[in-house]
Coordinates of C-alpha atoms in Angstrom, one line a residue:
M1 CA 0.0 0.1 -0.1
S2 CA 1.9 3.5 -1.2
S3 CA 1.6 6.4 1.2
S4 CA -0.2 8.2 -1.4
S5 CA -3.5 6.1 -1.0
T6 CA -3.5 6.9 2.5
G7 CA -3.0 10.7 2.1
R8 CA 0.1 10.3 4.6
Q9 CA 4.0 10.7 4.0
R10 CA 5.9 7.6 5.4
P11 CA 8.5 8.6 7.9
K12 CA 12.3 8.5 6.9
R13 CA 13.9 5.5 8.3
R14 CA 16.6 6.3 10.7
C15 CA 20.3 5.3 9.5
R16 CA 22.0 1.9 10.6
S17 CA 24.7 3.7 12.6
S18 CA 22.1 5.6 15.2
R19 CA 20.2 2.2 15.5
T20 CA 23.2 0.1 16.3
T21 CA 24.3 2.8 19.3
E22 CA 20.7 2.9 20.1
A23 CA 20.3 -0.8 20.6
G24 CA 23.6 -1.5 22.1
T25 CA 23.1 1.1 24.8
R26 CA 20.1 -1.1 26.4
V27 CA 20.8 -2.4 30.3
F28 CA 21.9 -6.2 30.1
L29 CA 19.9 -8.4 32.5
R30 CA 22.2 -11.2 33.7
S31 CA 20.8 -12.8 36.2
L32 CA 17.5 -13.3 38.7
E33 CA 17.7 -14.8 42.2
I34 CA 14.4 -15.7 43.8
R35 CA 13.7 -16.6 47.8
N36 CA 10.1 -17.5 48.8
F37 CA 8.2 -16.4 46.0
R38 CA 4.9 -18.1 44.8
S39 CA 5.9 -21.9 44.0
I40 CA 9.7 -21.4 44.2
R41 CA 11.4 -21.6 47.6
R42 CA 15.0 -20.7 46.1
G43 CA 16.3 -20.7 42.9
R44 CA 18.8 -18.7 40.3
L45 CA 18.5 -18.2 36.3
D46 CA 21.4 -17.1 34.2
F47 CA 20.2 -15.0 31.0
D48 CA 21.6 -14.6 27.2
D49 CA 20.5 -12.4 24.6
T50 CA 17.8 -15.0 24.1
T51 CA 17.3 -17.3 26.4
V52 CA 14.6 -20.4 25.9
L53 CA 13.3 -21.8 28.9
I54 CA 11.4 -25.4 29.0
G55 CA 10.4 -27.5 31.6
E56 CA 7.2 -29.4 32.9
N57 CA 4.0 -27.4 34.0
D58 CA 5.1 -27.2 37.6
S59 CA 8.8 -26.2 36.8
G60 CA 8.2 -22.4 38.1
K61 CA 8.3 -20.8 34.6
S62 CA 5.4 -18.7 35.4
S63 CA 6.8 -17.7 39.0
L64 CA 9.8 -16.5 37.3
F65 CA 7.8 -14.4 34.8
D66 CA 5.6 -13.1 37.5
A67 CA 9.0 -12.0 39.7
L68 CA 10.2 -10.3 36.4
G69 CA 6.8 -8.4 35.9
L70 CA 7.0 -7.3 39.3
A71 CA 10.4 -6.2 39.9
L72 CA 10.8 -4.5 36.3
G73 CA 6.8 -3.2 35.8
P74 CA 5.8 0.4 34.9
A75 CA 8.4 3.1 36.1
E76 CA 5.6 4.8 37.8
D77 CA 4.5 1.9 40.0
P78 CA 6.6 0.4 43.1
P79 CA 6.6 -3.3 43.4
R80 CA 4.1 -4.6 45.9
F81 CA 3.2 -8.0 46.9
E82 CA 0.1 -10.1 48.0
A83 CA -0.5 -13.0 49.6
H84 CA -0.6 -15.2 47.2
H85 CA 3.0 -14.1 46.1
F86 CA 4.6 -15.3 49.6
H87 CA 5.9 -19.2 49.4
R88 CA 4.2 -21.6 51.3
N89 CA 5.1 -25.4 52.6
G90 CA 3.3 -27.8 50.5
G91 CA 1.4 -25.0 48.5
E92 CA -1.2 -25.1 50.9
P93 CA -2.9 -21.6 50.9
S94 CA -3.7 -22.1 54.9
A95 CA 0.4 -22.7 55.3
P96 CA 2.0 -19.9 57.0
P97 CA 4.4 -18.0 54.4
V98 CA 8.1 -19.8 55.0
G99 CA 9.7 -16.2 55.0
P100 CA 10.3 -12.9 53.4
I101 CA 10.0 -12.7 49.6
Q102 CA 13.6 -11.9 48.0
I103 CA 14.3 -11.1 44.5
R104 CA 17.7 -9.8 43.2
L105 CA 18.4 -9.0 39.3
V106 CA 21.9 -8.3 38.4
F107 CA 22.6 -6.2 35.1
E108 CA 25.7 -6.0 33.7
E109 CA 27.7 -4.4 30.9
R110 CA 28.5 -6.8 28.2
Q111 CA 32.0 -4.8 27.8
A112 CA 33.4 -2.2 30.0
G113 CA 32.3 1.4 29.0
E114 CA 28.8 -0.1 27.3
W115 CA 26.8 2.2 29.9
D116 CA 29.0 5.5 28.8
G117 CA 26.6 6.7 26.2
I118 CA 23.2 6.1 28.0
D119 CA 21.4 8.8 30.4
R120 CA 21.9 7.1 33.8
G121 CA 20.4 9.9 35.8
E122 CA 19.5 9.2 39.2
L123 CA 22.0 5.8 38.9
N124 CA 24.9 7.6 38.2
P125 CA 26.3 8.1 41.5
L126 CA 26.3 4.4 41.9
L127 CA 28.6 3.5 39.3
E128 CA 32.3 4.3 38.7
P129 CA 32.8 6.9 36.3
R130 CA 35.1 5.1 34.1
A131 CA 34.9 1.5 33.8
R132 CA 37.9 -0.7 33.9
R133 CA 35.9 -3.4 33.9
R134 CA 32.3 -4.7 33.0
R135 CA 30.0 -2.6 35.4
R136 CA 27.2 -4.1 37.4
L137 CA 24.0 -2.8 38.9
I138 CA 22.0 -5.0 41.5
L139 CA 18.4 -4.5 41.8
E140 CA 17.2 -6.3 45.5
I141 CA 13.5 -6.1 46.3
E142 CA 12.5 -7.7 49.5
G143 CA 8.9 -8.2 51.0
Q144 CA 7.8 -9.1 54.3
P145 CA 4.8 -11.3 55.0
A146 CA 1.4 -10.0 56.3
S147 CA -2.2 -10.9 57.0
A148 CA -3.9 -12.7 54.1
S149 CA -5.8 -9.8 53.0
E150 CA -3.0 -7.3 53.1
T151 CA -1.1 -5.9 50.0
V152 CA 2.7 -5.3 50.9
A153 CA 4.3 -2.7 50.2
A154 CA 7.9 -3.9 49.0
R155 CA 11.4 -2.3 49.8
W156 CA 14.2 -2.1 47.3
N157 CA 17.8 -0.7 46.9
I158 CA 19.9 -0.7 43.9
H159 CA 23.7 -0.9 44.3
S160 CA 26.6 -1.5 42.2
P161 CA 29.7 -4.0 43.5
G162 CA 32.4 -2.2 45.5
S163 CA 30.6 0.9 45.6
A164 CA 29.2 2.4 49.3
H165 CA 26.6 4.2 47.7
R166 CA 22.9 2.6 47.5
S167 CA 19.7 4.0 46.8
S168 CA 16.2 3.4 47.6
D169 CA 14.7 6.1 46.0
R170 CA 11.6 5.8 44.0
A171 CA 13.0 7.8 40.8
A172 CA 16.1 5.7 40.7
L173 CA 13.8 2.8 40.4
A174 CA 12.1 4.3 37.7
R175 CA 15.2 5.0 35.9
L176 CA 16.4 1.5 36.2
R177 CA 13.3 0.2 34.5
S178 CA 13.1 2.8 31.8
L179 CA 16.5 1.4 30.8
N180 CA 15.0 -1.9 30.5
R181 CA 11.5 -1.7 29.7
L182 CA 9.4 -4.8 30.0
L183 CA 7.1 -6.2 27.5
R184 CA 5.4 -9.5 28.3
L185 CA 3.2 -11.2 26.0
R186 CA 1.5 -14.3 27.9
A187 CA 0.4 -17.3 26.7
G188 CA -1.8 -17.2 24.1
S189 CA -1.8 -13.3 23.9
L190 CA -0.7 -13.4 20.1
L191 CA -4.5 -14.4 19.3
D192 CA -6.4 -13.7 22.5
P193 CA -7.4 -10.5 23.8
P194 CA -6.2 -9.1 27.0
P195 CA -6.9 -10.4 30.5
G196 CA -10.4 -8.9 31.7
C197 CA -11.6 -8.4 27.9
Q198 CA -14.0 -10.5 25.9
A199 CA -13.2 -11.2 22.5
D200 CA -16.0 -9.2 21.3
E201 CA -14.8 -5.9 22.7
A202 CA -13.4 -3.0 21.4
L203 CA -9.6 -2.3 21.5
P204 CA -8.6 -0.2 24.2
P205 CA -8.4 3.6 23.4
L206 CA -6.0 4.6 20.9
P207 CA -5.1 8.1 19.4
A208 CA -7.9 9.3 17.0
E209 CA -5.6 9.1 13.7
L210 CA -4.7 5.1 14.4
A211 CA -7.8 4.0 15.9
P212 CA -9.8 3.4 12.6
L213 CA -6.8 1.3 11.5
A214 CA -6.5 -0.7 14.6
R215 CA -10.1 -1.4 14.0
E216 CA -9.5 -2.5 10.7
I217 CA -6.7 -4.6 11.5
E218 CA -8.9 -6.3 14.2
G219 CA -11.7 -6.9 12.0
H220 CA -9.5 -8.4 9.1
Y221 CA -7.9 -10.3 11.9
R222 CA -10.6 -11.9 13.7
A223 CA -12.0 -12.6 10.3
L224 CA -8.9 -14.7 9.6
V225 CA -8.4 -16.5 13.1
S226 CA -12.1 -17.4 13.4
G227 CA -12.4 -19.1 9.8
T228 CA -15.4 -17.2 8.9
S229 CA -13.9 -15.1 6.2
R230 CA -15.1 -16.0 2.9
H231 CA -12.0 -14.3 1.0
E232 CA -9.3 -15.3 2.8
R233 CA -6.4 -13.9 0.7
S234 CA -8.1 -10.3 0.2
E235 CA -9.0 -10.4 4.2
L236 CA -4.9 -11.5 4.7
K237 CA -4.1 -8.6 2.2
A238 CA -5.9 -5.9 3.7
G239 CA -5.4 -6.8 7.4
Y240 CA -1.7 -6.8 6.6
E241 CA -1.6 -3.7 4.5
A242 CA -3.4 -1.7 7.6
A243 CA -0.6 -3.2 9.8
L244 CA 2.2 -1.8 7.6
E245 CA 0.4 1.5 7.9
V246 CA 0.0 1.7 11.7
L247 CA 3.8 0.7 11.6
A248 CA 4.8 3.4 9.2
Q249 CA 3.2 6.4 11.7
R250 CA 5.3 5.6 14.4
A251 CA 7.6 8.3 14.0
V252 CA 4.8 10.8 13.1
N253 CA 2.7 10.6 16.0
G254 CA 5.0 8.7 18.6
H255 CA 1.9 6.4 19.8
S256 CA 3.5 3.6 22.2
A257 CA 1.9 0.7 20.7
G258 CA 2.5 1.9 16.9
A259 CA 6.3 2.9 18.2
L260 CA 7.2 -0.6 19.6
A261 CA 5.7 -2.5 16.6
G262 CA 7.3 -0.5 14.2
S263 CA 10.7 -0.4 16.1
L264 CA 10.3 -4.0 15.5
V265 CA 9.8 -4.3 11.9
E266 CA 12.3 -1.4 11.4
E267 CA 15.1 -3.4 13.4
I268 CA 14.2 -6.5 11.2
L269 CA 14.2 -4.5 8.1
D270 CA 17.7 -3.0 8.8
R271 CA 19.3 -6.0 9.7
R272 CA 18.3 -7.7 6.1
G273 CA 20.0 -4.3 4.7
L274 CA 16.8 -3.2 3.3
D275 CA 16.6 0.1 2.2
S276 CA 13.6 3.0 2.3
G277 CA 12.7 1.8 -1.1
Q278 CA 12.2 -1.9 -0.4
H279 CA 10.4 -1.1 2.9
L280 CA 6.8 -2.2 1.6
Q281 CA 7.9 -5.0 -0.5
A282 CA 9.8 -6.6 2.6
F283 CA 7.3 -9.0 3.7
H284 CA 5.2 -9.1 0.6
G285 CA 6.1 -12.7 0.5
S286 CA 4.2 -15.6 2.0
A287 CA 0.8 -15.6 3.4
A288 CA 2.6 -16.9 6.8
Q289 CA 4.7 -13.9 6.5
Q290 CA 2.1 -11.6 6.4
L291 CA -0.2 -13.0 8.8
G292 CA 3.0 -13.1 11.2
I293 CA 3.1 -9.2 11.0
L294 CA -0.5 -8.9 11.0
I295 CA -0.8 -11.1 14.6
L296 CA 2.5 -9.2 16.1
T297 CA 1.2 -6.2 15.2
A298 CA -2.8 -6.8 16.6
A299 CA -1.5 -8.4 19.8
I300 CA 0.9 -4.9 21.0
L301 CA -2.2 -2.8 19.9
R302 CA -4.3 -5.1 22.2
H303 CA -2.1 -5.6 25.0
F304 CA 0.0 -2.4 25.3
P305 CA -2.3 0.9 24.1
G306 CA -0.6 3.2 26.2
R307 CA 3.1 1.8 27.4
A308 CA 5.6 3.9 26.6
T309 CA 7.6 1.2 24.7
G310 CA 9.1 3.5 22.0
G311 CA 12.6 2.5 20.8
S312 CA 14.7 -0.7 20.8
E313 CA 15.3 -0.8 24.3
F314 CA 13.2 -3.4 26.0
L315 CA 13.1 -6.7 27.5
L316 CA 10.8 -9.1 25.8
L317 CA 9.0 -11.8 28.0
L318 CA 7.4 -14.2 25.6
E319 CA 5.4 -17.2 27.2
D320 CA 4.4 -20.2 25.1
P321 CA 4.2 -18.3 21.9
E322 CA 3.2 -21.5 19.9
A323 CA -0.5 -21.6 21.7
H324 CA -2.9 -21.8 19.2
L325 CA -0.5 -21.0 16.1
H326 CA -0.1 -23.2 12.9
L327 CA 3.6 -24.0 12.7
M328 CA 4.2 -22.0 9.5
T329 CA 2.7 -18.9 11.4
L330 CA 4.9 -19.7 14.3
A331 CA 7.9 -20.0 12.3
S332 CA 6.8 -16.8 10.9
V333 CA 6.5 -14.9 14.2
W334 CA 9.5 -16.3 15.4
G335 CA 11.5 -15.2 12.4
L336 CA 10.5 -11.9 13.1
L337 CA 11.5 -11.7 17.1
D338 CA 14.4 -13.6 16.4
Q339 CA 16.1 -10.9 14.6
L340 CA 15.8 -8.4 16.9
P341 CA 18.9 -7.1 19.1
A342 CA 16.5 -7.2 22.3
Q343 CA 17.2 -9.2 25.0
K344 CA 14.4 -12.0 24.8
I345 CA 13.3 -14.7 27.6
I346 CA 10.9 -16.8 26.0
S347 CA 9.1 -20.3 27.3
T348 CA 8.0 -22.9 25.3
Q349 CA 7.1 -26.2 24.8
S350 CA 7.5 -26.3 20.8
G351 CA 10.1 -28.3 19.0
V352 CA 9.7 -26.0 16.3
L353 CA 11.4 -23.4 18.2
L354 CA 13.7 -25.5 19.7
A355 CA 14.9 -26.4 16.5
A356 CA 15.6 -22.8 15.8
T357 CA 17.3 -22.2 19.1
P358 CA 21.1 -22.3 19.7
L359 CA 21.8 -25.1 22.7
H360 CA 23.6 -22.5 24.7
S361 CA 20.4 -20.2 25.0
L362 CA 18.3 -23.1 26.5
R363 CA 17.9 -23.7 29.9
R364 CA 15.9 -26.7 31.2
L365 CA 14.3 -25.9 34.7
T366 CA 13.0 -28.7 37.4
R367 CA 11.9 -28.2 40.7
Q368 CA 11.8 -29.8 43.6
E369 CA 10.1 -29.4 47.0
G370 CA 10.5 -25.7 46.1
Y371 CA 13.9 -25.3 44.9
L372 CA 14.3 -24.5 41.4
R373 CA 17.5 -25.8 39.3
Q374 CA 18.3 -24.6 35.9
W375 CA 20.3 -26.9 33.5
R376 CA 22.0 -25.7 30.6
V377 CA 25.0 -26.7 28.2
R378 CA 27.6 -24.8 29.3
R379 CA 30.0 -23.1 26.5
N380 CA 33.2 -25.3 27.0
S381 CA 31.0 -28.6 27.7
L382 CA 31.1 -29.9 24.1
K383 CA 33.4 -30.0 21.4
A384 CA 32.8 -27.9 17.8
D385 CA 32.3 -31.3 16.1
E386 CA 30.0 -32.6 18.8
L387 CA 27.6 -29.3 18.7
R388 CA 27.6 -29.7 15.0
K389 CA 26.1 -32.9 15.0
L390 CA 23.8 -32.6 17.7
S391 CA 22.7 -29.4 16.3
Y392 CA 21.2 -31.1 13.5
H393 CA 20.2 -34.6 15.0
I394 CA 18.4 -33.7 18.3
R395 CA 17.4 -29.6 17.7
V396 CA 16.4 -30.4 14.0
R397 CA 15.3 -34.1 13.8
R398 CA 14.5 -35.1 17.5
A399 CA 13.9 -31.8 19.1
D400 CA 10.9 -33.0 21.0
A401 CA 13.6 -35.1 23.0
N402 CA 14.5 -32.2 24.9
F403 CA 11.0 -32.3 26.8
A404 CA 11.7 -35.7 28.3
R405 CA 13.1 -37.0 31.2
C406 CA 14.6 -39.8 30.2
W407 CA 16.8 -40.9 26.8
L408 CA 17.0 -44.5 25.7
L409 CA 19.7 -44.3 23.4
V410 CA 19.7 -46.9 20.5
E411 CA 21.4 -47.5 17.6
G412 CA 18.8 -48.3 14.9
E413 CA 15.2 -47.9 13.7
T414 CA 14.1 -51.2 14.9
E415 CA 14.9 -50.1 18.3
F416 CA 13.4 -47.0 17.5
W417 CA 9.8 -48.2 16.3
I418 CA 9.3 -51.3 18.7
L419 CA 10.4 -50.5 21.8
P420 CA 7.6 -47.8 22.8
E421 CA 4.9 -50.8 21.6
L422 CA 6.7 -53.0 24.0
A423 CA 6.5 -50.5 26.6
R424 CA 3.0 -50.6 26.3
L425 CA 2.8 -54.3 26.2
C426 CA 4.5 -54.0 29.6
G427 CA 1.8 -51.2 31.2
Y428 CA 3.7 -48.0 30.3
D429 CA 3.0 -45.3 28.1
L430 CA 6.9 -44.0 27.1
A431 CA 5.4 -40.5 26.1
L432 CA 3.2 -40.2 29.4
E433 CA 6.4 -41.3 31.3
G434 CA 9.0 -38.8 30.2
V435 CA 11.1 -41.6 27.9
A436 CA 12.3 -40.9 24.6
C437 CA 13.9 -43.1 22.4
V438 CA 16.9 -41.4 20.4
E439 CA 19.1 -42.7 17.7
F440 CA 22.4 -42.0 18.0
A441 CA 23.9 -43.6 14.8
Q442 CA 24.1 -40.0 13.3
S443 CA 25.3 -37.5 16.1
G444 CA 27.3 -40.3 18.0
L445 CA 27.1 -41.7 21.8
V446 CA 29.6 -39.4 23.4
P447 CA 27.7 -36.0 22.4
L448 CA 24.3 -37.4 23.2
I449 CA 25.4 -38.6 26.8
K450 CA 27.3 -35.3 27.6
M451 CA 24.3 -33.2 26.6
A452 CA 21.8 -35.6 28.6
R453 CA 24.1 -34.5 31.6
E454 CA 24.5 -31.1 30.8
L455 CA 20.4 -30.7 30.5
G456 CA 19.6 -32.9 33.8
I457 CA 18.3 -35.5 31.3
E458 CA 18.3 -39.2 32.6
W459 CA 19.8 -41.5 30.0
H460 CA 20.1 -45.6 29.2
L461 CA 22.1 -47.3 26.6
L462 CA 20.7 -50.4 24.8
S463 CA 23.7 -51.4 22.6
D464 CA 24.1 -54.6 20.3
G465 CA 26.1 -57.7 21.5
D466 CA 28.6 -57.4 18.4
K467 CA 31.7 -55.9 18.1
A468 CA 30.6 -52.5 17.5
G469 CA 27.6 -52.7 20.5
R470 CA 30.8 -53.6 23.0
V471 CA 32.6 -50.7 21.8
Y472 CA 29.4 -48.7 22.7
A473 CA 28.8 -50.0 25.9
D474 CA 32.6 -49.5 27.0
T475 CA 31.7 -45.7 25.9
A476 CA 28.8 -45.7 28.0
R477 CA 30.7 -47.3 31.0
A478 CA 33.2 -44.1 31.0
F479 CA 30.2 -42.2 32.4
V480 CA 28.7 -44.4 34.4
G481 CA 30.6 -43.6 37.7
D482 CA 29.7 -45.0 41.2
E483 CA 26.4 -45.7 39.8
P484 CA 25.0 -49.3 39.3
E485 CA 25.8 -50.4 35.7
Q486 CA 22.3 -51.8 34.9
Q487 CA 20.9 -48.5 35.6
R488 CA 22.7 -46.9 32.4
L489 CA 23.5 -49.6 30.4
T490 CA 21.8 -52.8 28.6
N491 CA 24.0 -54.6 26.5
L492 CA 22.5 -57.4 24.7
R493 CA 24.3 -60.9 24.6
Q494 CA 22.4 -61.3 21.4
R495 CA 24.0 -60.0 18.2
D496 CA 21.2 -57.7 17.9
I497 CA 17.6 -57.0 18.8
E498 CA 16.6 -59.5 16.2
H499 CA 18.4 -62.3 17.7
C500 CA 17.5 -61.3 21.2
F501 CA 13.7 -61.9 19.8
W502 CA 14.9 -65.0 18.2
K503 CA 16.5 -66.2 21.5
Y504 CA 13.2 -65.7 23.8
G505 CA 10.5 -67.3 21.7
Y506 CA 10.0 -65.2 18.5
A507 CA 11.9 -67.5 15.9
G508 CA 8.7 -68.4 13.6
V509 CA 8.1 -64.8 13.1
F510 CA 11.3 -64.5 11.2
A511 CA 10.8 -68.0 9.3
R512 CA 7.4 -67.2 8.3
A513 CA 8.6 -63.8 7.0
A514 CA 11.5 -65.5 5.2
R515 CA 9.6 -68.0 3.8
I516 CA 11.6 -71.2 4.9
A517 CA 10.0 -74.5 5.9
W518 CA 11.3 -75.9 9.4
P519 CA 13.9 -78.5 8.8
A520 CA 12.8 -81.6 10.8
D521 CA 16.0 -81.6 13.0
G522 CA 15.3 -78.1 14.0
R523 CA 18.7 -76.8 13.2
V524 CA 18.9 -73.6 11.4
Q525 CA 20.8 -70.6 11.4
P526 CA 19.1 -67.6 13.0
R527 CA 21.7 -65.0 11.4
S528 CA 20.8 -66.5 7.7
V529 CA 17.0 -66.8 8.2
I530 CA 16.7 -63.2 10.1
N531 CA 19.0 -61.7 7.1
R532 CA 16.6 -63.2 4.5
A533 CA 13.6 -62.2 6.4
I534 CA 14.9 -58.5 6.7
K535 CA 15.9 -58.8 2.9
R536 CA 12.4 -59.7 1.7
H537 CA 10.9 -57.2 3.7
S538 CA 12.5 -54.4 5.6
K539 CA 13.8 -53.5 9.3
P540 CA 10.4 -51.4 10.0
H541 CA 8.2 -54.2 8.4
M542 CA 10.0 -57.0 10.6
A543 CA 9.6 -54.8 14.1
F544 CA 5.6 -54.3 13.2
E545 CA 5.8 -58.3 12.9
L546 CA 7.2 -58.8 15.8
I547 CA 5.0 -56.0 17.6
V548 CA 1.9 -58.0 16.7
A549 CA 3.4 -61.2 17.6
A550 CA 4.3 -59.7 21.2
A551 CA 0.9 -58.7 21.5
A552 CA -0.7 -61.8 20.9
K553 CA -2.8 -63.9 23.4
D554 CA -0.2 -66.9 23.5
S555 CA 2.7 -64.6 23.0
P556 CA 6.1 -65.7 24.6
G557 CA 6.0 -61.8 26.1
V558 CA 8.6 -59.0 26.0
P559 CA 12.0 -60.4 25.8
A560 CA 13.4 -60.6 29.7
P561 CA 16.5 -58.0 28.9
L562 CA 14.3 -55.6 27.3
K563 CA 11.4 -55.6 30.0
Q564 CA 14.4 -55.1 32.9
M565 CA 15.6 -52.1 30.6
L566 CA 12.1 -50.6 30.0
D567 CA 11.4 -50.9 33.9
T568 CA 14.8 -49.2 34.6
C569 CA 14.2 -46.4 32.1
V570 CA 10.6 -45.6 33.5
Q571 CA 11.8 -45.5 36.9
L572 CA 15.1 -43.2 35.9
A573 CA 12.1 -40.8 34.3
R574 CA 9.9 -41.1 37.6
E575 CA 12.9 -40.1 39.8
G576 CA 14.0 -37.5 37.3
A577 CA 17.3 -35.8 38.4
A578 CA 16.1 -34.6 41.4
V579 CA 19.0 -35.9 43.2
R580 CA 21.7 -34.6 41.1
E581 CA 23.2 -31.1 40.9
P582 CA 23.6 -29.1 37.6
A583 CA 27.4 -28.7 37.0
E584 CA 27.7 -25.1 37.7
T585 CA 26.1 -25.2 41.1
G586 CA 27.9 -28.4 42.8
R587 CA 28.9 -31.8 42.4
R588 CA 26.9 -34.2 40.7
R589 CA 25.8 -37.2 42.8
R590 CA 23.7 -40.0 43.2

């Protein structure tokens, strides 16, 4: 849509150098420590430029986001705590709080002198005037328990290590918040209306010049996501062009929502090296890309109509962005956000997003009796070649395995197909138990074991009884340590899993598949029959035949070594990593 069609002139885009300076002067959040807040008795989390959090529903992700929201809320609102914010033993509302809430945020320069170019205002007396090393600012917030119905005003102070100065002024807190403005999009907010608003309610009040376009965006958007539109292509095109028009006005009227959404797109365009003449054509690509822009703009207009969020200096909290989004649309939205220089903290249950996430940005969270642990792949824990192999195999092909509690490491496709079905015959659903079968042939065994240990994922190896399988078993033994070997390793006595089935009563399955008559003396070569059966069919087909035979009423049952292995994996998954410590916080133990 050209500027002439609306009678408005599009603003000139800023030059790359000014944008780079602006984006480089934000205050970087390095870590968060929490005591006695909601579900968390005690916990710590470290952040990168992009940090992706994964964990089960009770791992404490929402408590972490709420703590950040209270600490870095609007500059004019001092933090306050309510009764439900205080941690209570067992999570019982009637139990007394275990102690005061303590929230500690550490902000840090990424290189010495980075903060020299920002307006530090009330924070200036707290910092060294000339930075010989990376400076830090620490915000500490505390709230004492009160009666069940009372709201507690928090106390806070801001200080810098090595400085005797501390500040508890509201102006200093407002300045720190303004240097790291929080933009939180909750789960489903890319599609759903804000809390307290019905789907058919009007958008929050907007400036007169933006309101018509916002209503147009909302109308086209609702028609698309509700499936009521008869002309989806024209609906999408009109809504997308209205979204671009809102973004284009950000430098004209300075409206906060338009400013933020506009800065998102402007940053993306700038990082792609597009000039102003290419502005309108930048996202005139696939429907998924256009819908991504429309969804993102509509979400920001809904949830942040009056927030001062202009510029690129903000901290983006994004909770489960995959909620209700088609995979292609999710990939489009993530592609937009991923290019931003802003710091991002994202929680997800999506393998699609994990496949696009560097391993070092991943944090796997576990919580046991209120104590939160973060598991991460440390920078020097894997060699470059190991990282390359894992990046393809685990993140791209088996990204969902990162959500598992235990990895059952297997050599090939027969095990991958057959073991989940054998588990069902033993009364287990591996998916529900959190056990994932992971093939290690493509990436190698050692990188997978290292990664599992780094992320606090239990592991168990099933290896064949041939020469290669014995080598794999010896490799795994190097990681067993003081643990019982049977907890980590099942080394079949038979040549492979097919020969294991033959040994435990399934010879007839292979004989029928190979179409051979059983000799009168009963003497046959198992290897010859098995190879002939696989050659006539395939390994997946033979796996299916074995599953059918194992489920039959007259079945010999699940072979004993495989049943014992499945029992062990389920036990490991149920126990989890609760009895081990992350590598950076303590010694591994069992």
